[in-house]
CSV table of N, CA, C and O in Angstrom, one decimal:
chain,number,residue,atom,x,y,z
A,9,VAL,N,4.7,-12.1,-12.7
A,9,VAL,CA,4.5,-13.2,-13.7
A,9,VAL,C,5.6,-13.2,-14.8
A,9,VAL,O,6.1,-14.2,-15.1
A,10,ARG,N,6.0,-12.0,-15.2
A,10,ARG,CA,7.1,-11.9,-16.2
A,10,ARG,C,8.4,-12.4,-15.6
A,10,ARG,O,9.2,-13.1,-16.3
A,11,LEU,N,8.6,-12.1,-14.3
A,11,LEU,CA,9.8,-12.6,-13.7
A,11,LEU,C,9.8,-14.2,-13.6
A,11,LEU,O,10.9,-14.8,-13.8
A,12,THR,N,8.7,-14.8,-13.4
A,12,THR,CA,8.6,-16.2,-13.4
A,12,THR,C,8.9,-16.8,-14.7
A,12,THR,O,9.7,-17.8,-14.8
A,13,GLY,N,8.4,-16.2,-15.8
A,13,GLY,CA,8.8,-16.6,-17.1
A,13,GLY,C,10.2,-16.5,-17.4
A,13,GLY,O,10.9,-17.4,-18.0
A,14,GLU,N,10.8,-15.4,-17.0
A,14,GLU,CA,12.3,-15.2,-17.3
A,14,GLU,C,13.1,-16.2,-16.5
A,14,GLU,O,14.1,-16.7,-17.0
A,15,ALA,N,12.7,-16.4,-15.2
A,15,ALA,CA,13.4,-17.4,-14.4
A,15,ALA,C,13.3,-18.8,-15.0
A,15,ALA,O,14.3,-19.5,-15.1
A,16,ALA,N,12.2,-19.1,-15.6
A,16,ALA,CA,12.0,-20.4,-16.2
A,16,ALA,C,12.8,-20.6,-17.5
A,16,ALA,O,13.4,-21.6,-17.8
A,17,ARG,N,12.9,-19.5,-18.2
A,17,ARG,CA,13.8,-19.5,-19.4
A,17,ARG,C,15.2,-19.8,-19.1
A,17,ARG,O,16.0,-20.4,-19.9
A,18,HIS,N,15.7,-19.3,-18.0
A,18,HIS,CA,17.1,-19.4,-17.6
A,18,HIS,C,17.4,-20.7,-16.8
A,18,HIS,O,18.5,-21.1,-16.7
A,19,ALA,N,16.4,-21.3,-16.2
A,19,ALA,CA,16.5,-22.5,-15.4
A,19,ALA,C,16.8,-23.7,-16.3
A,19,ALA,O,16.2,-23.8,-17.4
A,20,ARG,N,17.7,-24.6,-15.9
A,20,ARG,CA,18.0,-25.7,-16.7
A,20,ARG,C,17.1,-26.9,-16.4
A,20,ARG,O,16.5,-27.5,-17.3
A,21,SER,N,17.0,-27.3,-15.1
A,21,SER,CA,16.2,-28.5,-14.8
A,21,SER,C,15.1,-28.3,-13.7
A,21,SER,O,14.2,-29.0,-13.6
A,22,ALA,N,15.3,-27.3,-12.9
A,22,ALA,CA,14.4,-27.1,-11.8
A,22,ALA,C,14.1,-25.6,-11.5
A,22,ALA,O,15.0,-24.7,-11.9
A,23,LEU,N,13.0,-25.3,-11.0
A,23,LEU,CA,12.6,-24.0,-10.7
A,23,LEU,C,11.7,-24.0,-9.4
A,23,LEU,O,10.8,-24.9,-9.3
A,24,VAL,N,12.1,-23.2,-8.4
A,24,VAL,CA,11.3,-23.1,-7.2
A,24,VAL,C,10.7,-21.7,-7.0
A,24,VAL,O,11.5,-20.7,-7.1
A,25,LEU,N,9.4,-21.6,-6.8
A,25,LEU,CA,8.8,-20.3,-6.6
A,25,LEU,C,8.2,-20.3,-5.2
A,25,LEU,O,7.7,-21.3,-4.7
A,26,SER,N,8.4,-19.1,-4.6
A,26,SER,CA,7.7,-18.9,-3.3
A,26,SER,C,6.9,-17.6,-3.5
A,26,SER,O,7.5,-16.6,-4.1
A,27,PHE,N,5.7,-17.5,-3.1
A,27,PHE,CA,4.8,-16.4,-3.4
A,27,PHE,C,3.7,-16.3,-2.3
A,27,PHE,O,3.3,-17.3,-1.7
A,28,PRO,N,3.2,-15.1,-2.1
A,28,PRO,CA,2.2,-14.9,-1.1
A,28,PRO,C,0.9,-15.5,-1.6
A,28,PRO,O,0.6,-15.5,-2.8
A,29,ARG,N,0.1,-16.1,-0.7
A,29,ARG,CA,-1.2,-16.7,-1.0
A,29,ARG,C,-2.1,-15.7,-1.5
A,29,ARG,O,-2.1,-14.5,-1.0
A,30,ASP,N,-2.9,-16.0,-2.5
A,30,ASP,CA,-3.9,-15.1,-3.1
A,30,ASP,C,-5.2,-15.1,-2.3
A,30,ASP,O,-6.2,-15.8,-2.7
A,31,ARG,N,-5.2,-14.5,-1.1
A,31,ARG,CA,-6.3,-14.5,-0.2
A,31,ARG,C,-6.6,-13.0,0.1
A,31,ARG,O,-5.7,-12.2,0.1
A,32,PHE,N,-7.9,-12.7,0.4
A,32,PHE,CA,-8.3,-11.3,0.7
A,32,PHE,C,-7.4,-10.7,1.8
A,32,PHE,O,-6.9,-9.6,1.6
A,33,TRP,N,-7.2,-11.4,2.9
A,33,TRP,CA,-6.5,-10.8,4.0
A,33,TRP,C,-5.0,-10.6,3.7
A,33,TRP,O,-4.4,-9.6,4.2
A,34,VAL,N,-4.4,-11.4,2.8
A,34,VAL,CA,-3.0,-11.2,2.4
A,34,VAL,C,-3.0,-10.0,1.4
A,34,VAL,O,-2.1,-9.1,1.6
A,35,ARG,N,-4.0,-9.9,0.5
A,35,ARG,CA,-4.0,-8.7,-0.4
A,35,ARG,C,-4.2,-7.4,0.4
A,35,ARG,O,-3.6,-6.4,0.1
A,36,PHE,N,-5.0,-7.5,1.5
A,36,PHE,CA,-5.2,-6.3,2.3
A,36,PHE,C,-3.9,-5.9,3.0
A,36,PHE,O,-3.6,-4.7,3.1
A,37,PHE,N,-3.2,-6.9,3.6
A,37,PHE,CA,-1.9,-6.6,4.2
A,37,PHE,C,-0.9,-6.0,3.3
A,37,PHE,O,-0.2,-5.0,3.6
A,38,VAL,N,-0.8,-6.6,2.1
A,38,VAL,CA,0.1,-6.0,1.0
A,38,VAL,C,-0.3,-4.6,0.7
A,38,VAL,O,0.6,-3.7,0.5
A,39,LEU,N,-1.6,-4.3,0.6
A,39,LEU,CA,-2.1,-3.0,0.3
A,39,LEU,C,-1.6,-2.0,1.4
A,39,LEU,O,-1.1,-0.9,1.1
A,40,MET,N,-1.7,-2.4,2.7
A,40,MET,CA,-1.3,-1.6,3.8
A,40,MET,C,0.2,-1.3,3.8
A,40,MET,O,0.6,-0.2,4.0
A,41,VAL,N,1.0,-2.4,3.5
A,41,VAL,CA,2.4,-2.2,3.4
A,41,VAL,C,2.8,-1.3,2.3
A,41,VAL,O,3.6,-0.4,2.5
A,42,ASN,N,2.2,-1.5,1.1
A,42,ASN,CA,2.6,-0.7,0.0
A,42,ASN,C,2.2,0.8,0.2
A,42,ASN,O,2.9,1.7,-0.1
A,43,SER,N,1.0,1.0,0.9
A,43,SER,CA,0.6,2.4,1.2
A,43,SER,C,1.6,3.0,2.2
A,43,SER,O,1.9,4.2,2.0
A,44,ALA,N,2.0,2.3,3.2
A,44,ALA,CA,3.0,2.8,4.2
A,44,ALA,C,4.3,3.2,3.5
A,44,ALA,O,4.9,4.2,3.7
A,45,LEU,N,4.7,2.3,2.6
A,45,LEU,CA,6.0,2.6,1.8
A,45,LEU,C,5.9,3.8,1.0
A,45,LEU,O,6.8,4.6,0.9
A,46,ARG,N,4.7,3.9,0.3
A,46,ARG,CA,4.5,5.1,-0.5
A,46,ARG,C,4.5,6.4,0.3
A,46,ARG,O,5.1,7.4,-0.1
A,47,LEU,N,3.9,6.4,1.5
A,47,LEU,CA,3.9,7.5,2.4
A,47,LEU,C,5.3,8.0,2.8
A,47,LEU,O,5.5,9.2,3.0
A,48,ILE,N,6.2,7.0,3.0
A,48,ILE,CA,7.5,7.4,3.5
A,48,ILE,C,8.5,7.6,2.3
A,48,ILE,O,9.7,7.8,2.5
A,49,GLY,N,8.0,7.5,1.1
A,49,GLY,CA,8.8,7.7,-0.1
A,49,GLY,C,9.5,6.5,-0.6
A,49,GLY,O,10.4,6.7,-1.5
A,50,GLY,N,9.2,5.4,-0.1
A,50,GLY,CA,9.9,4.2,-0.7
A,50,GLY,C,9.4,3.8,-2.0
A,50,GLY,O,8.2,4.1,-2.4
A,51,SER,N,10.2,3.2,-2.8
A,51,SER,CA,9.8,2.8,-4.2
A,51,SER,C,9.5,1.3,-4.3
A,51,SER,O,9.0,0.9,-5.3
A,52,PHE,N,9.8,0.5,-3.3
A,52,PHE,CA,9.5,-0.9,-3.3
A,52,PHE,C,8.0,-1.2,-3.2
A,52,PHE,O,7.3,-0.5,-2.5
A,53,ARG,N,7.5,-2.1,-4.0
A,53,ARG,CA,6.1,-2.5,-3.9
A,53,ARG,C,6.0,-4.0,-4.0
A,53,ARG,O,6.8,-4.7,-4.6
A,54,SER,N,5.1,-4.5,-3.2
A,54,SER,CA,4.8,-6.0,-3.2
A,54,SER,C,3.6,-6.2,-4.1
A,54,SER,O,2.7,-5.4,-4.3
A,55,PHE,N,3.5,-7.5,-4.6
A,55,PHE,CA,2.4,-7.8,-5.5
A,55,PHE,C,1.9,-9.2,-5.1
A,55,PHE,O,2.7,-10.1,-4.6
A,56,VAL,N,0.6,-9.5,-5.3
A,56,VAL,CA,0.0,-10.8,-5.1
A,56,VAL,C,-0.5,-11.2,-6.5
A,56,VAL,O,-1.5,-10.6,-6.9
A,57,HIS,N,0.1,-12.2,-7.1
A,57,HIS,CA,-0.4,-12.7,-8.4
A,57,HIS,C,-1.2,-14.0,-8.2
A,57,HIS,O,-0.9,-14.8,-7.3
A,58,PRO,N,-2.2,-14.2,-9.1
A,58,PRO,CA,-3.0,-15.4,-9.0
A,58,PRO,C,-2.1,-16.6,-9.3
A,58,PRO,O,-1.2,-16.6,-10.2
A,59,LYS,N,-2.2,-17.7,-8.5
A,59,LYS,CA,-1.3,-18.8,-8.6
A,59,LYS,C,-1.4,-19.4,-10.0
A,59,LYS,O,-0.3,-19.8,-10.6
A,60,PRO,N,-2.6,-19.5,-10.7
A,60,PRO,CA,-2.6,-20.1,-12.0
A,60,PRO,C,-1.7,-19.4,-13.0
A,60,PRO,O,-1.1,-20.0,-13.9
A,61,SER,N,-1.6,-18.0,-12.9
A,61,SER,CA,-0.8,-17.3,-13.9
A,61,SER,C,0.7,-17.5,-13.6
A,61,SER,O,1.5,-17.6,-14.6
A,62,LEU,N,1.1,-17.7,-12.4
A,62,LEU,CA,2.5,-18.1,-12.1
A,62,LEU,C,2.8,-19.5,-12.6
A,62,LEU,O,3.9,-19.7,-13.2
A,63,TYR,N,1.9,-20.4,-12.4
A,63,TYR,CA,2.1,-21.8,-12.9
A,63,TYR,C,2.2,-21.8,-14.4
A,63,TYR,O,3.0,-22.5,-15.0
A,64,GLU,N,1.3,-21.1,-15.1
A,64,GLU,CA,1.2,-21.0,-16.5
A,64,GLU,C,2.6,-20.5,-17.1
A,64,GLU,O,3.0,-21.0,-18.1
A,65,ALA,N,3.1,-19.5,-16.4
A,65,ALA,CA,4.4,-18.9,-16.9
A,65,ALA,C,5.5,-19.9,-16.9
A,65,ALA,O,6.3,-20.0,-17.8
A,66,ALA,N,5.5,-20.7,-15.8
A,66,ALA,CA,6.6,-21.8,-15.7
A,66,ALA,C,6.3,-22.9,-16.7
A,66,ALA,O,7.2,-23.4,-17.4
A,67,GLU,N,5.0,-23.3,-16.8
A,67,GLU,CA,4.7,-24.5,-17.6
A,67,GLU,C,4.8,-24.1,-19.1
A,67,GLU,O,5.2,-25.0,-19.9
A,68,SER,N,4.7,-22.9,-19.5
A,68,SER,CA,4.9,-22.5,-20.9
A,68,SER,C,6.3,-22.6,-21.3
A,68,SER,O,6.6,-22.6,-22.5
A,69,GLU,N,7.2,-22.7,-20.4
A,69,GLU,CA,8.7,-22.9,-20.7
A,69,GLU,C,9.1,-24.3,-20.5
A,69,GLU,O,10.3,-24.6,-20.5
A,70,GLY,N,8.2,-25.3,-20.4
A,70,GLY,CA,8.5,-26.7,-20.4
A,70,GLY,C,8.7,-27.3,-19.0
A,70,GLY,O,9.2,-28.3,-18.8
A,71,PHE,N,8.2,-26.6,-18.0
A,71,PHE,CA,8.2,-27.1,-16.6
A,71,PHE,C,6.9,-27.7,-16.2
A,71,PHE,O,5.8,-27.3,-16.7
A,72,ARG,N,7.0,-28.7,-15.3
A,72,ARG,CA,5.8,-29.3,-14.7
A,72,ARG,C,5.9,-29.3,-13.2
A,72,ARG,O,7.0,-29.4,-12.7
A,73,VAL,N,4.8,-29.1,-12.5
A,73,VAL,CA,4.8,-29.1,-11.0
A,73,VAL,C,5.3,-30.4,-10.5
A,73,VAL,O,4.8,-31.5,-10.8
A,74,ALA,N,6.3,-30.4,-9.5
A,74,ALA,CA,6.8,-31.6,-8.9
A,74,ALA,C,6.4,-31.6,-7.4
A,74,ALA,O,6.2,-32.7,-6.9
A,75,ALA,N,6.2,-30.5,-6.8
A,75,ALA,CA,5.8,-30.5,-5.4
A,75,ALA,C,5.2,-29.1,-5.0
A,75,ALA,O,5.6,-28.1,-5.7
A,76,THR,N,4.3,-29.1,-4.1
A,76,THR,CA,3.8,-27.8,-3.6
A,76,THR,C,3.6,-27.8,-2.1
A,76,THR,O,3.6,-28.9,-1.5
A,77,GLY,N,3.4,-26.7,-1.6
A,77,GLY,CA,3.2,-26.6,-0.1
A,77,GLY,C,2.7,-25.2,0.2
A,77,GLY,O,2.8,-24.3,-0.6
A,78,ARG,N,2.2,-25.0,1.4
A,78,ARG,CA,1.7,-23.7,1.8
A,78,ARG,C,1.7,-23.6,3.3
A,78,ARG,O,1.6,-24.5,4.0
A,79,ARG,N,1.9,-22.3,3.7
A,79,ARG,CA,1.8,-22.0,5.1
A,79,ARG,C,0.7,-20.9,5.3
A,79,ARG,O,-0.1,-20.7,4.3
A,80,ILE,N,0.7,-20.2,6.3
A,80,ILE,CA,-0.4,-19.2,6.6
A,80,ILE,C,-0.4,-18.1,5.5
A,80,ILE,O,-1.4,-17.8,4.9
A,81,VAL,N,0.8,-17.6,5.2
A,81,VAL,CA,0.9,-16.5,4.3
A,81,VAL,C,1.5,-16.9,2.9
A,81,VAL,O,1.1,-16.4,1.9
A,82,TRP,N,2.5,-17.8,2.9
A,82,TRP,CA,3.3,-18.1,1.7
A,82,TRP,C,2.9,-19.5,1.2
A,82,TRP,O,2.6,-20.4,1.9
A,83,GLU,N,3.1,-19.6,-0.1
A,83,GLU,CA,3.0,-20.9,-0.8
A,83,GLU,C,4.3,-21.1,-1.6
A,83,GLU,O,5.1,-20.2,-1.8
A,84,PHE,N,4.6,-22.3,-1.9
A,84,PHE,CA,5.7,-22.6,-2.8
A,84,PHE,C,5.4,-23.7,-3.8
A,84,PHE,O,4.4,-24.5,-3.6
A,85,ALA,N,6.1,-23.7,-4.9
A,85,ALA,CA,5.9,-24.7,-5.9
A,85,ALA,C,7.3,-25.0,-6.5
A,85,ALA,O,8.1,-24.1,-6.8
A,86,THR,N,7.6,-26.3,-6.6
A,86,THR,CA,8.8,-26.8,-7.2
A,86,THR,C,8.4,-27.4,-8.6
A,86,THR,O,7.5,-28.1,-8.7
A,87,PHE,N,9.1,-26.9,-9.6
A,87,PHE,CA,8.9,-27.4,-11.0
A,87,PHE,C,10.1,-28.1,-11.5
A,87,PHE,O,11.2,-27.8,-11.1
A,88,ARG,N,9.9,-29.1,-12.3
A,88,ARG,CA,11.0,-29.9,-13.0
A,88,ARG,C,10.7,-29.7,-14.5
A,88,ARG,O,9.6,-29.8,-15.0
A,89,ARG,N,11.8,-29.5,-15.2
A,89,ARG,CA,11.7,-29.4,-16.7
A,89,ARG,C,11.4,-30.8,-17.3
A,89,ARG,O,12.0,-31.8,-16.9
A,90,VAL,N,10.4,-30.8,-18.2
A,90,VAL,CA,10.0,-32.1,-18.9
A,90,VAL,C,10.9,-32.2,-20.1
A,90,VAL,O,11.0,-31.2,-20.9
A,91,VAL,N,11.6,-33.3,-20.2
A,91,VAL,CA,12.5,-33.5,-21.4
A,91,VAL,C,11.9,-34.4,-22.4
A,91,VAL,O,11.2,-35.2,-22.2
């Protein structure tokens, strides 16, 4: 969510986010991947954030949703800066 806010602060007119859907089975898969990475000593971790908190971070920097879409695992949102 912090990264979304930082990206929005640096974006001039548009911002596109892609993020995993906040569903039980996606969260379970991310948990399994993170556990496997931890076991092999990897430091990378994945996160699933609630969509409203990602949108709020962009909107608090003057952006409004222009388009959205989703697939089985991923969602995307395109934002335009309101002038």
